[in-house]
Amino acid sequence: MYTLGIETSCDETAAAVLRERTVLSSIVSSQVKLHEKYGGVVPELASREHLRNIMPVVSEALAAASVSLSDIGLIAVTSAPGLIGALLVGVSFAKATAYSLGIPFIGVHHGEGHILAAQIEHPGLGYPYVALLVSGGHTALYHVREFGSYRLLGQTRDDAAGEAYDKVAKLLDLPYPGGPVIDRLAQEGNAAAFAFPRGVREGFDFSFSGLKTAVRNRVAIFRSKDAGLDPSLNIRDVAASFQAAVVETLVDKTMLAAKETGVRSVVVAGGVAANSMLRKRMIEETEKNGLRLAIPGMSYCIDNAAMIALTGFLRYERGERSGLELNPQASKAL
Ligand code: KG4
Ligand code: ZN
């Protein structure tokens, strides 16, 4: 059976086609250029852009998979959480298309999609495992005992890790999204240059707002109203020191979660899982602790529709369907 996946929860319009669990195509149209000049996603602009993009992106995904719409047996769509206007575009499209084709459709939780993305390239990944979900909207640790069972171990009390990257980039006059830019600059910086705070030390909760404030205070010393940022501030060192604080916390808590739950496998998912330092440190620490690590490839870390199609298909296999009364939800726990 062919599944068409749709993702429009934030600033990526994405569509993918799967044959059973195999990804045949995954098309992502990023709106980054549109939102860049505002330093973040403008919800109303995002909705309008999704509306413009959805048909061409779906057509491209179908063509790349060499199938036509009439071959599709199931439509899976992100229905929560996300920007409500953006979600509405995908959900309305999915409902209307499924209704007109007379096929089932299923609403998918974006966070579950990110976690299950690890299975696309690691089909043998069994249960249980600990999942670290780190994106622009989430930073949480889950104990995943079996399919569909996500016990929240801890989450951020304020900003998500990706949000912290984006805000720190803004402080340094760097473009949006900040994650990839800081990742790159940090590779040339000294991570020991600034001693930034590590947030919540105990337990599985995270906090990144203190770290962001510490960076802001440090940068403020080098900023003047007229001249902007003083070039004597080495932004590579700031980026590296900030990143070290984020990555150290994420890695330490994930290792502790694996130890306390007794699992042998770890999944790292979400946009921030694309971070080179996080990937490197996770590989090192899981190897040291004899754990199996599953991180999706870069294209499945950032928002995509293949992860949504896979999650929808796995739920469909268990007999789940959504009704036409399904409405998107801006926030929803996993
Ligand atoms: O999962 P995602 O595409 O969208 C959400 O569901 O939020 O994640 C986007 C977030 C942004 O905050 C972006 O700055 C961050 O992921 N990100 C990164 C990297 N690539 C993307 N953060 C750190 N390092 C990266 N290489
Ligand atoms: Zn996401």
CSV table of C-alpha atoms and ligand atoms in Angstrom, one decimal:
chain,number,residue,atom,x,y,z
A,1,MET,CA,0.0,0.0,0.0
A,2,TYR,CA,1.1,3.5,-0.7
A,3,THR,CA,0.9,6.2,1.9
A,4,LEU,CA,1.0,9.9,1.2
A,5,GLY,CA,2.4,12.0,4.1
A,6,ILE,CA,1.8,15.7,4.5
A,7,GLU,CA,3.6,18.1,6.9
A,8,THR,CA,2.8,21.8,7.2
A,9,SER,CA,3.1,22.4,11.0
A,10,CYS,CA,5.7,25.2,10.8
A,11,ASP,CA,7.7,26.7,7.9
A,12,GLU,CA,8.3,23.6,5.7
A,13,THR,CA,5.7,22.4,3.2
A,14,ALA,CA,6.5,18.7,2.8
A,15,ALA,CA,5.0,15.6,1.1
A,16,ALA,CA,6.3,12.1,0.9
A,17,VAL,CA,5.2,8.8,-0.5
A,18,LEU,CA,5.9,5.4,1.2
A,19,ARG,CA,5.4,1.9,-0.1
A,20,GLU,CA,4.6,0.1,3.2
A,21,ARG,CA,7.6,1.3,5.3
A,22,THR,CA,9.9,2.2,2.5
A,23,VAL,CA,10.4,5.9,1.5
A,24,LEU,CA,9.9,6.3,-2.2
A,25,SER,CA,10.0,10.1,-2.2
A,26,SER,CA,10.4,12.9,0.3
A,27,ILE,CA,10.0,16.5,-0.9
A,28,VAL,CA,10.5,19.5,1.4
A,29,SER,CA,9.9,23.1,0.3
A,30,SER,CA,11.5,25.4,2.9
A,31,GLN,CA,10.1,28.9,3.6
A,32,VAL,CA,13.3,30.0,5.2
A,33,LYS,CA,13.9,32.8,2.7
A,34,LEU,CA,10.5,34.2,3.3
A,35,HIS,CA,10.8,34.4,7.1
A,36,GLU,CA,14.6,35.2,7.2
A,37,LYS,CA,14.2,39.0,7.2
A,38,TYR,CA,11.8,38.9,10.2
A,39,GLY,CA,14.3,36.8,12.2
A,40,GLY,CA,11.7,34.0,12.8
A,41,VAL,CA,8.6,32.4,11.4
A,42,VAL,CA,5.6,34.8,10.7
A,43,PRO,CA,2.5,32.6,11.2
A,44,GLU,CA,0.2,34.3,8.7
A,45,LEU,CA,2.9,34.3,6.0
A,46,ALA,CA,3.6,30.7,6.7
A,47,SER,CA,-0.1,29.7,6.2
A,48,ARG,CA,-0.3,31.6,2.9
A,49,GLU,CA,2.9,30.0,1.6
A,50,HIS,CA,1.7,26.5,2.6
A,51,LEU,CA,-1.5,27.2,0.6
A,52,ARG,CA,0.6,28.1,-2.5
A,53,ASN,CA,3.0,25.2,-2.1
A,54,ILE,CA,1.0,22.3,-1.1
A,55,MET,CA,-0.3,21.2,-4.5
A,56,PRO,CA,3.1,21.5,-6.3
A,57,VAL,CA,4.9,19.7,-3.4
A,58,VAL,CA,2.4,16.8,-3.4
A,59,SER,CA,2.6,16.6,-7.2
A,60,GLU,CA,6.4,16.5,-7.0
A,61,ALA,CA,6.4,13.8,-4.3
A,62,LEU,CA,4.0,11.6,-6.4
A,63,ALA,CA,6.1,12.1,-9.6
A,64,ALA,CA,9.3,11.3,-7.7
A,65,ALA,CA,7.8,8.1,-6.5
A,66,SER,CA,6.4,7.3,-9.9
A,67,VAL,CA,2.8,6.9,-8.6
A,68,SER,CA,-0.4,8.9,-9.2
A,69,LEU,CA,-2.9,10.1,-6.7
A,70,SER,CA,-5.3,7.2,-7.5
A,71,ASP,CA,-2.6,4.7,-6.3
A,72,ILE,CA,-2.6,6.2,-2.8
A,73,GLY,CA,-4.3,4.1,-0.1
A,74,LEU,CA,-3.8,6.2,3.0
A,75,ILE,CA,-3.1,9.9,3.7
A,76,ALA,CA,-1.1,10.8,6.9
A,77,VAL,CA,-1.0,14.4,8.0
A,78,THR,CA,0.5,16.3,10.9
A,79,SER,CA,-2.5,17.5,13.0
A,80,ALA,CA,-0.6,18.7,16.1
A,81,PRO,CA,1.2,20.5,17.5
A,82,GLY,CA,2.3,23.6,15.5
A,83,LEU,CA,1.1,26.9,14.1
A,84,ILE,CA,-2.7,26.5,13.8
A,85,GLY,CA,-3.1,28.3,10.5
A,86,ALA,CA,-0.2,26.2,9.0
A,87,LEU,CA,-1.6,22.9,10.3
A,88,LEU,CA,-5.0,23.8,8.9
A,89,VAL,CA,-3.7,23.9,5.4
A,90,GLY,CA,-2.3,20.3,5.6
A,91,VAL,CA,-5.2,18.9,7.5
A,92,SER,CA,-7.8,20.4,5.2
A,93,PHE,CA,-5.9,19.2,2.1
A,94,ALA,CA,-5.6,15.7,3.6
A,95,LYS,CA,-9.3,15.5,4.5
A,96,ALA,CA,-10.5,16.8,1.2
A,97,THR,CA,-8.2,14.5,-0.8
A,98,ALA,CA,-9.0,11.4,1.3
A,99,TYR,CA,-12.7,12.1,1.0
A,100,SER,CA,-12.6,12.6,-2.7
A,101,LEU,CA,-10.6,9.4,-3.3
A,102,GLY,CA,-12.6,7.5,-0.8
A,103,ILE,CA,-9.6,6.4,1.2
A,104,PRO,CA,-8.7,6.7,5.0
A,105,PHE,CA,-6.6,9.4,6.5
A,106,ILE,CA,-4.9,9.7,9.8
A,107,GLY,CA,-3.8,12.7,11.9
A,108,VAL,CA,-0.2,12.4,13.3
A,109,HIS,CA,1.5,14.0,16.2
A,110,HIS,CA,4.6,15.9,14.9
A,111,GLY,CA,6.7,14.8,17.9
A,112,GLU,CA,5.9,11.2,17.4
A,113,GLY,CA,6.9,11.6,13.7
A,114,HIS,CA,10.3,13.0,14.7
A,115,ILE,CA,10.9,10.1,17.1
A,116,LEU,CA,9.8,7.4,14.6
A,117,ALA,CA,11.9,9.0,11.9
A,118,ALA,CA,14.8,7.0,13.4
A,119,GLN,CA,13.2,3.8,12.1
A,120,ILE,CA,13.4,4.9,8.5
A,121,GLU,CA,17.1,4.2,8.3
A,122,HIS,CA,17.2,1.8,11.4
A,123,PRO,CA,14.2,-0.5,10.6
A,124,GLY,CA,15.6,-3.1,13.0
A,125,LEU,CA,15.4,-0.7,16.0
A,126,GLY,CA,13.3,-2.5,18.5
A,127,TYR,CA,11.8,-1.3,21.8
A,128,PRO,CA,12.3,-0.2,24.4
A,129,TYR,CA,14.5,2.9,24.0
A,130,VAL,CA,15.1,6.4,25.4
A,131,ALA,CA,14.2,9.2,22.9
A,132,LEU,CA,15.6,12.7,23.1
A,133,LEU,CA,13.4,15.0,21.0
A,134,VAL,CA,15.2,18.3,20.3
A,135,SER,CA,13.7,20.8,17.9
A,136,GLY,CA,12.6,24.4,17.6
A,137,GLY,CA,9.5,23.6,19.6
A,138,HIS,CA,10.5,20.6,21.8
A,139,THR,CA,13.1,19.5,24.2
A,140,ALA,CA,12.0,16.4,26.0
A,141,LEU,CA,13.2,13.0,27.0
A,142,TYR,CA,10.9,10.0,26.7
A,143,HIS,CA,11.0,6.4,27.8
A,144,VAL,CA,9.5,4.6,24.8
A,145,ARG,CA,8.6,1.1,26.0
A,146,GLU,CA,6.7,0.1,22.9
A,147,PHE,CA,5.1,1.6,19.9
A,148,GLY,CA,2.8,4.5,20.9
A,149,SER,CA,3.9,4.5,24.6
A,150,TYR,CA,5.8,7.7,25.4
A,151,ARG,CA,6.5,8.2,29.1
A,152,LEU,CA,7.7,11.8,29.6
A,153,LEU,CA,10.9,11.7,31.8
A,154,GLY,CA,11.6,15.4,31.6
A,155,GLN,CA,11.3,18.5,29.3
A,156,THR,CA,12.3,22.1,29.1
A,157,ARG,CA,10.9,24.4,31.6
A,158,ASP,CA,11.3,27.4,29.2
A,159,ASP,CA,12.9,27.6,25.8
A,160,ALA,CA,13.4,24.6,23.5
A,161,ALA,CA,17.0,23.9,22.5
A,162,GLY,CA,16.4,24.9,18.9
A,163,GLU,CA,14.7,28.1,20.1
A,164,ALA,CA,17.8,28.9,22.1
A,165,TYR,CA,20.0,28.4,19.1
A,166,ASP,CA,17.7,30.8,17.1
A,167,LYS,CA,17.7,33.4,19.8
A,168,VAL,CA,21.4,33.3,20.4
A,169,ALA,CA,22.0,33.7,16.6
A,170,LYS,CA,19.8,36.8,16.7
A,171,LEU,CA,21.9,38.2,19.5
A,172,LEU,CA,24.9,37.7,17.3
A,173,ASP,CA,23.3,39.3,14.3
A,174,LEU,CA,23.3,36.0,12.5
A,175,PRO,CA,20.5,34.8,10.1
A,176,TYR,CA,17.5,32.6,10.9
A,177,PRO,CA,17.4,29.7,11.5
A,178,GLY,CA,20.3,30.0,13.9
A,179,GLY,CA,21.1,26.3,14.5
A,180,PRO,CA,23.0,25.5,11.3
A,181,VAL,CA,24.9,28.8,11.4
A,182,ILE,CA,26.0,28.5,15.0
A,183,ASP,CA,26.9,24.8,14.4
A,184,ARG,CA,29.3,26.0,11.6
A,185,LEU,CA,30.8,28.9,13.5
A,186,ALA,CA,31.3,26.8,16.6
A,187,GLN,CA,33.6,24.4,14.7
A,188,GLU,CA,36.1,27.2,14.5
A,189,GLY,CA,35.7,28.6,18.0
A,190,ASN,CA,37.0,27.8,21.4
A,191,ALA,CA,34.4,26.1,23.6
A,192,ALA,CA,36.3,27.0,26.7
A,193,ALA,CA,36.4,30.7,26.0
A,194,PHE,CA,33.2,31.6,28.0
A,195,ALA,CA,31.9,29.7,31.0
A,196,PHE,CA,28.1,29.7,30.3
A,197,PRO,CA,25.7,28.1,32.8
A,198,ARG,CA,24.4,24.5,32.3
A,199,GLY,CA,20.8,25.0,33.4
A,200,VAL,CA,19.0,22.4,35.5
A,201,ARG,CA,21.7,20.0,36.9
A,202,GLU,CA,19.5,17.4,38.5
A,203,GLY,CA,16.8,15.2,37.0
A,204,PHE,CA,15.6,15.1,33.4
A,205,ASP,CA,14.2,18.7,33.1
A,206,PHE,CA,16.0,21.2,30.9
A,207,SER,CA,16.3,25.0,31.0
A,208,PHE,CA,17.9,27.1,28.3
A,209,SER,CA,16.7,30.6,29.2
A,210,GLY,CA,19.4,31.2,31.8
A,211,LEU,CA,22.0,30.3,29.2
A,212,LYS,CA,20.4,32.6,26.6
A,213,THR,CA,20.5,35.5,29.2
A,214,ALA,CA,24.1,34.8,30.0
A,215,VAL,CA,25.0,35.0,26.3
A,216,ARG,CA,22.9,38.2,26.0
A,217,ASN,CA,24.7,39.8,29.0
A,218,ARG,CA,28.1,38.8,27.6
A,219,VAL,CA,27.3,40.1,24.1
A,220,ALA,CA,25.8,43.4,25.4
A,221,ILE,CA,29.2,44.5,26.6
A,222,PHE,CA,30.4,44.5,23.0
A,223,ARG,CA,27.3,46.2,21.5
A,224,SER,CA,26.8,49.9,21.1
A,225,LYS,CA,23.8,51.6,19.6
A,226,ASP,CA,25.6,53.3,16.8
A,227,ALA,CA,28.4,50.8,15.9
A,228,GLY,CA,26.5,47.5,16.5
A,229,LEU,CA,28.6,44.5,17.5
A,230,ASP,CA,32.3,45.3,18.3
A,231,PRO,CA,34.4,43.1,16.0
A,232,SER,CA,36.7,42.3,19.0
A,233,LEU,CA,34.0,39.9,20.2
A,234,ASN,CA,34.9,36.6,18.8
A,235,ILE,CA,31.5,35.2,17.8
A,236,ARG,CA,33.0,31.9,17.0
A,237,ASP,CA,34.0,31.5,20.6
A,238,VAL,CA,30.6,32.6,21.8
A,239,ALA,CA,29.0,30.1,19.4
A,240,ALA,CA,31.3,27.2,20.5
A,241,SER,CA,30.9,28.0,24.3
A,242,PHE,CA,27.1,28.3,23.9
A,243,GLN,CA,26.9,25.0,21.9
A,244,ALA,CA,29.1,23.2,24.4
A,245,ALA,CA,26.7,24.1,27.2
A,246,VAL,CA,23.6,22.9,25.2
A,247,VAL,CA,25.2,19.7,24.0
A,248,GLU,CA,26.7,18.7,27.3
A,249,THR,CA,23.3,19.0,29.0
A,250,LEU,CA,21.5,17.1,26.3
A,251,VAL,CA,24.1,14.3,26.2
A,252,ASP,CA,24.4,14.0,30.0
A,253,LYS,CA,20.7,13.7,30.6
A,254,THR,CA,20.2,11.3,27.8
A,255,MET,CA,22.9,9.0,29.2
A,256,LEU,CA,21.4,9.3,32.7
A,257,ALA,CA,17.9,8.4,31.3
A,258,ALA,CA,19.3,5.3,29.6
A,259,LYS,CA,21.0,4.2,32.8
A,260,GLU,CA,17.9,4.8,35.0
A,261,THR,CA,15.4,3.1,32.7
A,262,GLY,CA,17.8,0.3,31.8
A,263,VAL,CA,17.3,0.5,28.1
A,264,ARG,CA,20.0,-0.5,25.6
A,265,SER,CA,19.0,1.9,22.8
A,266,VAL,CA,18.9,5.7,22.4
A,267,VAL,CA,17.1,7.7,19.7
A,268,VAL,CA,18.0,11.4,19.1
A,269,ALA,CA,15.5,13.2,16.9
A,270,GLY,CA,14.2,16.6,15.8
A,271,GLY,CA,15.9,19.5,14.0
A,272,VAL,CA,18.7,20.0,16.6
A,273,ALA,CA,19.7,16.3,16.1
A,274,ALA,CA,21.2,17.7,12.8
A,275,ASN,CA,23.9,19.4,15.0
A,276,SER,CA,27.3,18.0,14.3
A,277,MET,CA,28.6,18.4,17.8
A,278,LEU,CA,25.5,16.7,19.3
A,279,ARG,CA,25.9,13.8,16.9
A,280,LYS,CA,29.6,13.4,17.6
A,281,ARG,CA,29.2,13.5,21.4
A,282,MET,CA,26.2,11.1,21.3
A,283,ILE,CA,28.2,8.6,19.2
A,284,GLU,CA,31.1,8.8,21.7
A,285,GLU,CA,29.0,8.5,24.8
A,286,THR,CA,26.7,5.7,23.6
A,287,GLU,CA,29.8,3.7,22.5
A,288,LYS,CA,31.4,4.2,25.8
A,289,ASN,CA,28.2,3.0,27.6
A,290,GLY,CA,27.6,0.1,25.3
A,291,LEU,CA,24.3,1.6,23.9
A,292,ARG,CA,22.9,1.4,20.5
A,293,LEU,CA,22.3,4.8,18.9
A,294,ALA,CA,19.8,5.7,16.2
A,295,ILE,CA,19.9,9.2,14.8
A,296,PRO,CA,18.0,10.0,11.6
A,297,GLY,CA,20.0,11.2,8.7
A,298,MET,CA,20.1,15.0,8.3
A,299,SER,CA,17.1,15.1,5.9
A,300,TYR,CA,14.9,13.2,8.3
A,301,CYS,CA,16.0,15.3,11.4
A,302,ILE,CA,14.5,18.5,10.0
A,303,ASP,CA,10.8,18.7,9.4
A,304,ASN,CA,9.8,16.3,6.6
A,305,ALA,CA,6.7,14.3,5.6
A,306,ALA,CA,8.4,10.8,5.4
A,307,MET,CA,8.3,10.6,9.2
A,308,ILE,CA,4.7,11.6,9.2
A,309,ALA,CA,3.8,9.0,6.5
A,310,LEU,CA,5.6,6.3,8.4
A,311,THR,CA,3.9,7.1,11.7
A,312,GLY,CA,0.5,7.3,10.1
A,313,PHE,CA,1.1,4.0,8.3
A,314,LEU,CA,2.2,2.2,11.6
A,315,ARG,CA,-0.9,3.5,13.4
A,316,TYR,CA,-3.1,2.5,10.4
A,317,GLU,CA,-1.7,-1.0,10.6
A,318,ARG,CA,-3.0,-1.1,14.2
A,319,GLY,CA,-6.5,-0.2,13.0
A,320,GLU,CA,-6.4,3.5,13.7
A,321,ARG,CA,-8.1,6.0,11.5
A,322,SER,CA,-9.2,9.7,11.9
A,323,GLY,CA,-12.6,11.0,11.2
A,324,LEU,CA,-13.5,14.0,9.1
A,325,GLU,CA,-14.3,15.9,12.3
A,326,LEU,CA,-10.5,15.9,13.2
A,327,ASN,CA,-9.3,19.4,13.9
A,328,PRO,CA,-5.7,20.5,14.2
A,329,GLN,CA,-4.4,21.5,17.6
A,330,ALA,CA,-1.7,24.1,18.2
A,331,SER,CA,-0.5,22.3,21.3
A,332,LYS,CA,-0.8,18.7,22.4
A,333,ALA,CA,1.3,16.4,24.6
A,334,LEU,CA,2.7,13.3,23.0
B,1,KG4,O1,12.4,19.9,13.8
B,1,KG4,P1,12.5,21.3,13.2
B,1,KG4,O2,12.8,21.4,11.7
B,1,KG4,O3,11.2,22.1,13.4
B,1,KG4,C1,10.5,22.0,14.7
B,1,KG4,O4,9.7,21.1,14.8
B,1,KG4,O5,10.8,22.9,15.5
B,1,KG4,O6,13.6,22.1,14.0
B,1,KG4,C2,14.0,23.3,13.7
B,1,KG4,C3,15.1,23.8,14.7
B,1,KG4,C4,15.5,25.2,14.6
B,1,KG4,O7,15.4,25.9,15.8
B,1,KG4,C5,16.9,25.2,14.1
B,1,KG4,O8,17.7,26.3,14.5
B,1,KG4,C6,17.4,23.9,14.7
B,1,KG4,O9,16.3,23.0,14.6
B,1,KG4,N1,18.5,23.3,13.9
B,1,KG4,C7,19.7,23.1,14.5
B,1,KG4,C8,20.6,22.6,13.4
B,1,KG4,N2,19.8,22.5,12.3
B,1,KG4,C9,18.6,22.9,12.6
B,1,KG4,N3,20.2,23.4,15.7
B,1,KG4,C10,21.5,23.1,15.9
B,1,KG4,N4,22.4,22.7,15.0
B,1,KG4,C11,22.0,22.4,13.7
B,1,KG4,N5,22.8,21.9,12.8
B,2,ZN,ZN,9.8,19.5,13.8
